Amino acid sequence: MNLLLIDPSELSAPDRVWLTDRRAVHIREIHQAQVGDRLRAGMLNGLIGEAEVLNLDASGVELALDFSQPRQSPSPLPVILVLALPRPKMLRRVLQAVASLGVKEIWLIHSYRVDKSYWSSPLLDAAVIHEQLLLGLEQAGDTQLPVVHQRKRFKPFVEDELPGLAAGRQAWVAHPYHAQPCPAPSDESALVAIGPEGGFIPYEVDKLNQAGLKSLSLGSRILRVETAVPVLLTRLFPVS
Amino acid sequence: MNLLLIDPSELSAPDRVWLTDRRAVHIREIHQAQVGDRLRAGMLNGLIGEAEVLNLDASGVELALDFSQPRQSPSPLPVILVLALPRPKMLRRVLQAVASLGVKEIWLIHSYRVDKSYWSSPLLDAAVIHEQLLLGLEQAGDTQLPVVHQRKRFKPFVEDELPGLAAGRQAWVAHPYHAQPCPAPSDESALVAIGPEGGFIPYEVDKLNQAGLKSLSLGSRILRVETAVPVLLTRLFPVS
């Protein structure tokens, strides 16, 4: 936890918060904070400042927030990420990684090689997804919460919604065949789609191409989605 | 498993192998292979060819290997990766990811912020490390086994071994302060060191700098090692 994230709804006064959840445990046990210590803290979807420990005991931690020298979050990546739903255990890690990398818009979609049972996983509950995103933001020192959409049907998404999302930006599907060379990193807005284990099937690649996505090769190695995502985002965007 | 990897010691005849372990289960249950099916197969540290299913039942799978149209593994990354030992659960994933990305030389080292108990983990046993590396190779379709070294003492490694490893190549430590700008991707040989959660301490960064490693920033976000590794390797090396 490189940044303590506070939701505005948690404030008991404009500059006071009382935490009792995993953050309190982390402050006590990992940071081993003492009364008077100052921690990096951010308001969810807001600025970054500091929090001073006023009280701490086994029941929780009381903090005084100080935004007198506010800082901005790191720049977001100007990308829309479309991901074939990974298996649930991997989804957690992927959401954390994606949030830590600065992605702010994620579409989880169905695909032929996505096991239908994945869509019933409790890990797709909004509260669980929210928690993974927070973990990624806390890791990266970012306050801006990504938005995650879920689309359980491939065809309506790709026909009705994807062309609008892809319009006006570079749009790519990671796919090794008939691929364009990878462009140089750029700050311009982009959309990227990454398939499931085993990849999108040819019908799906056709539909994605028709929606305006060009095929992009990540090289001769087949990577797991949790590795492919950072590789792809690093190829497309410069260091920031 | 995008490539079935066979160790030469497993052959019962020059072109025959009988598998009974997780690979047999995978061929039966995930590939749902039938007698006569052909799978992509590679010899560990050798070429890539095909394997034909001769027999399969609950006890195992018999394969006939065919290297009449042999192919090479994807190119290795010309990198020496020095990693502060991650916590054991993450180590497994990191080794798989690193192997899938084509790293062939890995040094796991101690650092002030590495919990000493990590060095007693059964996940550091050679057999367990070997298995994670195989999983990464199977994922990426690579046959060339990486070599993993373990160094439980930071100072002797950095003073006595690291300067020799760094000599004659670009050598970097991922560290946000006093950092050089990231170079353009290049095929030249490099060494990169990545710290533990919380980073290398200033004393360690000084020692790494003295050993010839320049500081390199990955940007304003603090990434977990499993995300930082693919980002860093993608920054340093071109698509291949």
PDB file of C-alpha atoms in Angstrom, chain A residues 44-201:
ATOM      1  CA  LEU A  44     -10.713   8.544  -4.048  1.00  0.00           C
ATOM      2  CA  ASN A  45     -11.067  10.378  -7.386  1.00  0.00           C
ATOM      3  CA  GLY A  46      -9.419  13.393  -5.748  1.00  0.00           C
ATOM      4  CA  LEU A  47      -6.068  14.802  -4.707  1.00  0.00           C
ATOM      5  CA  ILE A  48      -3.098  13.355  -2.865  1.00  0.00           C
ATOM      6  CA  GLY A  49      -1.968  14.763   0.464  1.00  0.00           C
ATOM      7  CA  GLU A  50      -1.022  13.402   3.864  1.00  0.00           C
ATOM      8  CA  ALA A  51      -2.708  11.788   6.846  1.00  0.00           C
ATOM      9  CA  GLU A  52      -1.468  12.138  10.410  1.00  0.00           C
ATOM     10  CA  VAL A  53      -2.103   9.300  12.843  1.00  0.00           C
ATOM     11  CA  LEU A  54      -4.098  10.713  15.776  1.00  0.00           C
ATOM     12  CA  ASN A  55      -5.012   7.486  17.523  1.00  0.00           C
ATOM     13  CA  LEU A  56      -4.464   3.822  16.850  1.00  0.00           C
ATOM     14  CA  ASP A  57      -5.360   0.668  18.706  1.00  0.00           C
ATOM     15  CA  ALA A  58      -6.641  -2.818  17.965  1.00  0.00           C
ATOM     16  CA  SER A  59     -10.055  -1.447  16.973  1.00  0.00           C
ATOM     17  CA  GLY A  60      -8.848   0.998  14.308  1.00  0.00           C
ATOM     18  CA  VAL A  61      -6.904   4.082  13.306  1.00  0.00           C
ATOM     19  CA  GLU A  62      -7.970   7.731  13.495  1.00  0.00           C
ATOM     20  CA  LEU A  63      -6.373  10.064  10.966  1.00  0.00           C
ATOM     21  CA  ALA A  64      -6.270  13.825  10.391  1.00  0.00           C
ATOM     22  CA  LEU A  65      -6.086  14.578   6.682  1.00  0.00           C
ATOM     23  CA  ASP A  66      -3.899  17.385   5.383  1.00  0.00           C
ATOM     24  CA  PHE A  67      -4.334  18.523   1.795  1.00  0.00           C
ATOM     25  CA  SER A  68      -2.549  21.852   2.286  1.00  0.00           C
ATOM     26  CA  GLN A  69       0.110  20.792  -0.253  1.00  0.00           C
ATOM     27  CA  PRO A  70      -1.987  18.775  -2.639  1.00  0.00           C
ATOM     28  CA  ARG A  71      -0.547  16.716  -5.479  1.00  0.00           C
ATOM     29  CA  GLN A  72      -2.160  15.248  -8.560  1.00  0.00           C
ATOM     30  CA  SER A  73      -2.389  11.562  -9.357  1.00  0.00           C
ATOM     31  CA  PRO A  74      -0.035  10.176 -12.007  1.00  0.00           C
ATOM     32  CA  SER A  75      -1.361  10.696 -15.542  1.00  0.00           C
ATOM     33  CA  PRO A  76      -3.926   8.141 -16.672  1.00  0.00           C
ATOM     34  CA  LEU A  77      -3.243   6.031 -19.762  1.00  0.00           C
ATOM     35  CA  PRO A  78      -5.467   7.259 -22.598  1.00  0.00           C
ATOM     36  CA  VAL A  79      -6.688   3.755 -23.367  1.00  0.00           C
ATOM     37  CA  ILE A  80      -9.864   1.725 -23.461  1.00  0.00           C
ATOM     38  CA  LEU A  81      -8.979  -1.869 -22.584  1.00  0.00           C
ATOM     39  CA  VAL A  82     -11.255  -4.630 -23.879  1.00  0.00           C
ATOM     40  CA  LEU A  83     -10.482  -7.965 -22.223  1.00  0.00           C
ATOM     41  CA  ALA A  84     -11.980 -11.356 -22.849  1.00  0.00           C
ATOM     42  CA  LEU A  85     -13.003 -12.336 -19.316  1.00  0.00           C
ATOM     43  CA  PRO A  86     -10.023 -14.119 -17.705  1.00  0.00           C
ATOM     44  CA  ARG A  87     -10.599 -17.027 -15.354  1.00  0.00           C
ATOM     45  CA  PRO A  88     -11.700 -15.565 -12.021  1.00  0.00           C
ATOM     46  CA  LYS A  89      -8.494 -16.081 -10.061  1.00  0.00           C
ATOM     47  CA  MET A  90      -6.508 -14.381 -12.785  1.00  0.00           C
ATOM     48  CA  LEU A  91      -9.128 -11.642 -13.138  1.00  0.00           C
ATOM     49  CA  ARG A  92      -8.308 -10.373  -9.659  1.00  0.00           C
ATOM     50  CA  ARG A  93      -4.628 -10.019 -10.458  1.00  0.00           C
ATOM     51  CA  VAL A  94      -5.310  -8.557 -13.887  1.00  0.00           C
ATOM     52  CA  LEU A  95      -7.625  -5.895 -12.460  1.00  0.00           C
ATOM     53  CA  GLN A  96      -5.023  -4.937  -9.879  1.00  0.00           C
ATOM     54  CA  ALA A  97      -2.290  -4.772 -12.511  1.00  0.00           C
ATOM     55  CA  VAL A  98      -4.432  -2.824 -14.961  1.00  0.00           C
ATOM     56  CA  ALA A  99      -5.427  -0.297 -12.295  1.00  0.00           C
ATOM     57  CA  SER A 100      -1.796   0.074 -11.228  1.00  0.00           C
ATOM     58  CA  LEU A 101      -0.785   0.770 -14.841  1.00  0.00           C
ATOM     59  CA  GLY A 102      -3.258   3.675 -15.124  1.00  0.00           C
ATOM     60  CA  VAL A 103      -6.021   2.184 -17.290  1.00  0.00           C
ATOM     61  CA  LYS A 104      -9.332   3.950 -16.532  1.00  0.00           C
ATOM     62  CA  GLU A 105     -11.823   2.166 -18.765  1.00  0.00           C
ATOM     63  CA  ILE A 106     -12.089  -1.628 -18.925  1.00  0.00           C
ATOM     64  CA  TRP A 107     -14.622  -3.726 -20.808  1.00  0.00           C
ATOM     65  CA  LEU A 108     -14.785  -7.393 -19.779  1.00  0.00           C
ATOM     66  CA  ILE A 109     -16.391  -9.285 -22.651  1.00  0.00           C
ATOM     67  CA  HIS A 110     -17.405 -12.798 -23.566  1.00  0.00           C
ATOM     68  CA  SER A 111     -15.591 -14.776 -26.238  1.00  0.00           C
ATOM     69  CA  TYR A 112     -15.894 -18.314 -27.554  1.00  0.00           C
ATOM     70  CA  ARG A 113     -12.977 -19.577 -25.472  1.00  0.00           C
ATOM     71  CA  VAL A 114     -14.209 -17.963 -22.232  1.00  0.00           C
ATOM     72  CA  ASP A 115     -15.762 -20.645 -20.030  1.00  0.00           C
ATOM     73  CA  LYS A 116     -19.378 -19.544 -19.466  1.00  0.00           C
ATOM     74  CA  SER A 117     -19.134 -20.487 -15.787  1.00  0.00           C
ATOM     75  CA  TYR A 118     -16.683 -17.610 -15.263  1.00  0.00           C
ATOM     76  CA  TRP A 119     -19.596 -15.173 -15.581  1.00  0.00           C
ATOM     77  CA  SER A 120     -21.194 -16.629 -12.439  1.00  0.00           C
ATOM     78  CA  SER A 121     -18.117 -16.088 -10.303  1.00  0.00           C
ATOM     79  CA  PRO A 122     -18.621 -14.015  -7.138  1.00  0.00           C
ATOM     80  CA  LEU A 123     -15.363 -12.299  -8.125  1.00  0.00           C
ATOM     81  CA  LEU A 124     -17.407 -10.378 -10.717  1.00  0.00           C
ATOM     82  CA  ASP A 125     -19.510  -8.694  -8.030  1.00  0.00           C
ATOM     83  CA  ALA A 126     -19.134  -4.935  -8.142  1.00  0.00           C
ATOM     84  CA  ALA A 127     -17.793  -4.821  -4.567  1.00  0.00           C
ATOM     85  CA  VAL A 128     -15.072  -7.390  -5.307  1.00  0.00           C
ATOM     86  CA  ILE A 129     -14.040  -5.638  -8.511  1.00  0.00           C
ATOM     87  CA  HIS A 130     -13.985  -2.321  -6.647  1.00  0.00           C
ATOM     88  CA  GLU A 131     -11.648  -3.818  -4.052  1.00  0.00           C
ATOM     89  CA  GLN A 132      -9.194  -5.116  -6.694  1.00  0.00           C
ATOM     90  CA  LEU A 133      -9.145  -1.724  -8.380  1.00  0.00           C
ATOM     91  CA  LEU A 134      -8.436  -0.021  -5.049  1.00  0.00           C
ATOM     92  CA  LEU A 135      -5.527  -2.413  -4.428  1.00  0.00           C
ATOM     93  CA  GLY A 136      -4.070  -1.481  -7.816  1.00  0.00           C
ATOM     94  CA  LEU A 137      -4.495   2.252  -7.169  1.00  0.00           C
ATOM     95  CA  GLU A 138      -2.949   1.949  -3.686  1.00  0.00           C
ATOM     96  CA  GLN A 139       0.009   0.134  -5.247  1.00  0.00           C
ATOM     97  CA  ALA A 140       0.603   2.745  -7.950  1.00  0.00           C
ATOM     98  CA  GLY A 141      -0.183   5.839  -5.861  1.00  0.00           C
ATOM     99  CA  ASP A 142      -3.183   6.786  -7.982  1.00  0.00           C
ATOM    100  CA  THR A 143      -6.583   8.054  -6.809  1.00  0.00           C
ATOM    101  CA  GLN A 144      -8.633   7.869 -10.021  1.00  0.00           C
ATOM    102  CA  LEU A 145     -10.917   4.832  -9.972  1.00  0.00           C
ATOM    103  CA  PRO A 146     -11.241   2.930 -13.266  1.00  0.00           C
ATOM    104  CA  VAL A 147     -14.669   2.020 -14.601  1.00  0.00           C
ATOM    105  CA  VAL A 148     -15.292  -1.651 -15.405  1.00  0.00           C
ATOM    106  CA  HIS A 149     -18.075  -2.712 -17.784  1.00  0.00           C
ATOM    107  CA  GLN A 150     -19.229  -6.305 -18.253  1.00  0.00           C
ATOM    108  CA  ARG A 151     -20.700  -7.640 -21.488  1.00  0.00           C
ATOM    109  CA  LYS A 152     -21.781 -11.272 -21.461  1.00  0.00           C
ATOM    110  CA  ARG A 153     -22.569 -11.426 -25.180  1.00  0.00           C
ATOM    111  CA  PHE A 154     -19.824 -10.978 -27.739  1.00  0.00           C
ATOM    112  CA  LYS A 155     -21.770 -10.140 -30.877  1.00  0.00           C
ATOM    113  CA  PRO A 156     -24.040  -7.328 -29.614  1.00  0.00           C
ATOM    114  CA  PHE A 157     -21.054  -5.704 -27.923  1.00  0.00           C
ATOM    115  CA  VAL A 158     -18.821  -5.902 -30.977  1.00  0.00           C
ATOM    116  CA  GLU A 159     -21.540  -4.843 -33.432  1.00  0.00           C
ATOM    117  CA  ASP A 160     -23.385  -2.183 -31.433  1.00  0.00           C
ATOM    118  CA  GLU A 161     -20.946  -0.690 -28.929  1.00  0.00           C
ATOM    119  CA  LEU A 162     -17.378  -1.359 -30.055  1.00  0.00           C
ATOM    120  CA  PRO A 163     -17.420   0.697 -33.286  1.00  0.00           C
ATOM    121  CA  GLY A 164     -18.364   3.777 -31.256  1.00  0.00           C
ATOM    122  CA  LEU A 165     -15.643   3.110 -28.687  1.00  0.00           C
ATOM    123  CA  ALA A 166     -13.043   2.589 -31.431  1.00  0.00           C
ATOM    124  CA  ALA A 167     -14.035   5.661 -33.457  1.00  0.00           C
ATOM    125  CA  GLY A 168     -11.513   8.492 -33.456  1.00  0.00           C
ATOM    126  CA  ARG A 169      -8.658   6.541 -31.916  1.00  0.00           C
ATOM    127  CA  GLN A 170      -6.121   3.890 -32.820  1.00  0.00           C
ATOM    128  CA  ALA A 171      -7.844   0.571 -32.187  1.00  0.00           C
ATOM    129  CA  TRP A 172      -6.024  -2.751 -31.921  1.00  0.00           C
ATOM    130  CA  VAL A 173      -6.625  -6.393 -31.230  1.00  0.00           C
ATOM    131  CA  ALA A 174      -3.624  -8.382 -30.006  1.00  0.00           C
ATOM    132  CA  HIS A 175      -3.536 -11.180 -32.549  1.00  0.00           C
ATOM    133  CA  PRO A 176      -0.491 -12.752 -34.187  1.00  0.00           C
ATOM    134  CA  TYR A 177      -1.847 -13.307 -37.725  1.00  0.00           C
ATOM    135  CA  HIS A 178      -2.052 -10.709 -40.510  1.00  0.00           C
ATOM    136  CA  ALA A 179      -0.748  -8.279 -37.913  1.00  0.00           C
ATOM    137  CA  GLN A 180       0.400  -4.702 -38.431  1.00  0.00           C
ATOM    138  CA  PRO A 181       3.795  -3.782 -37.047  1.00  0.00           C
ATOM    139  CA  CYS A 182       3.546  -2.310 -33.578  1.00  0.00           C
ATOM    140  CA  PRO A 183       3.472   1.506 -33.740  1.00  0.00           C
ATOM    141  CA  ALA A 184       5.938   3.634 -31.778  1.00  0.00           C
ATOM    142  CA  PRO A 185       4.758   4.632 -28.288  1.00  0.00           C
ATOM    143  CA  SER A 186       2.469   7.655 -28.418  1.00  0.00           C
ATOM    144  CA  ASP A 187       0.298   9.692 -26.050  1.00  0.00           C
ATOM    145  CA  GLU A 188      -2.659   9.445 -28.403  1.00  0.00           C
ATOM    146  CA  SER A 189      -5.849   7.759 -27.339  1.00  0.00           C
ATOM    147  CA  ALA A 190      -6.129   4.068 -28.177  1.00  0.00           C
ATOM    148  CA  LEU A 191      -8.359   1.054 -27.723  1.00  0.00           C
ATOM    149  CA  VAL A 192      -6.851  -2.402 -27.315  1.00  0.00           C
ATOM    150  CA  ALA A 193      -8.555  -5.790 -27.149  1.00  0.00           C
ATOM    151  CA  ILE A 194      -6.893  -8.889 -25.689  1.00  0.00           C
ATOM    152  CA  GLY A 195      -8.326 -12.366 -26.173  1.00  0.00           C
ATOM    153  CA  PRO A 196      -8.750 -15.293 -23.790  1.00  0.00           C
ATOM    154  CA  GLU A 197      -6.328 -18.168 -23.270  1.00  0.00           C
ATOM    155  CA  GLY A 198      -6.165 -19.779 -26.700  1.00  0.00           C
ATOM    156  CA  GLY A 199      -6.992 -16.462 -28.351  1.00  0.00           C
ATOM    157  CA  PHE A 200     -10.020 -15.078 -30.159  1.00  0.00           C
ATOM    158  CA  ILE A 201     -11.376 -17.496 -32.779  1.00  0.00           C
TER     159      ILE A 201
END
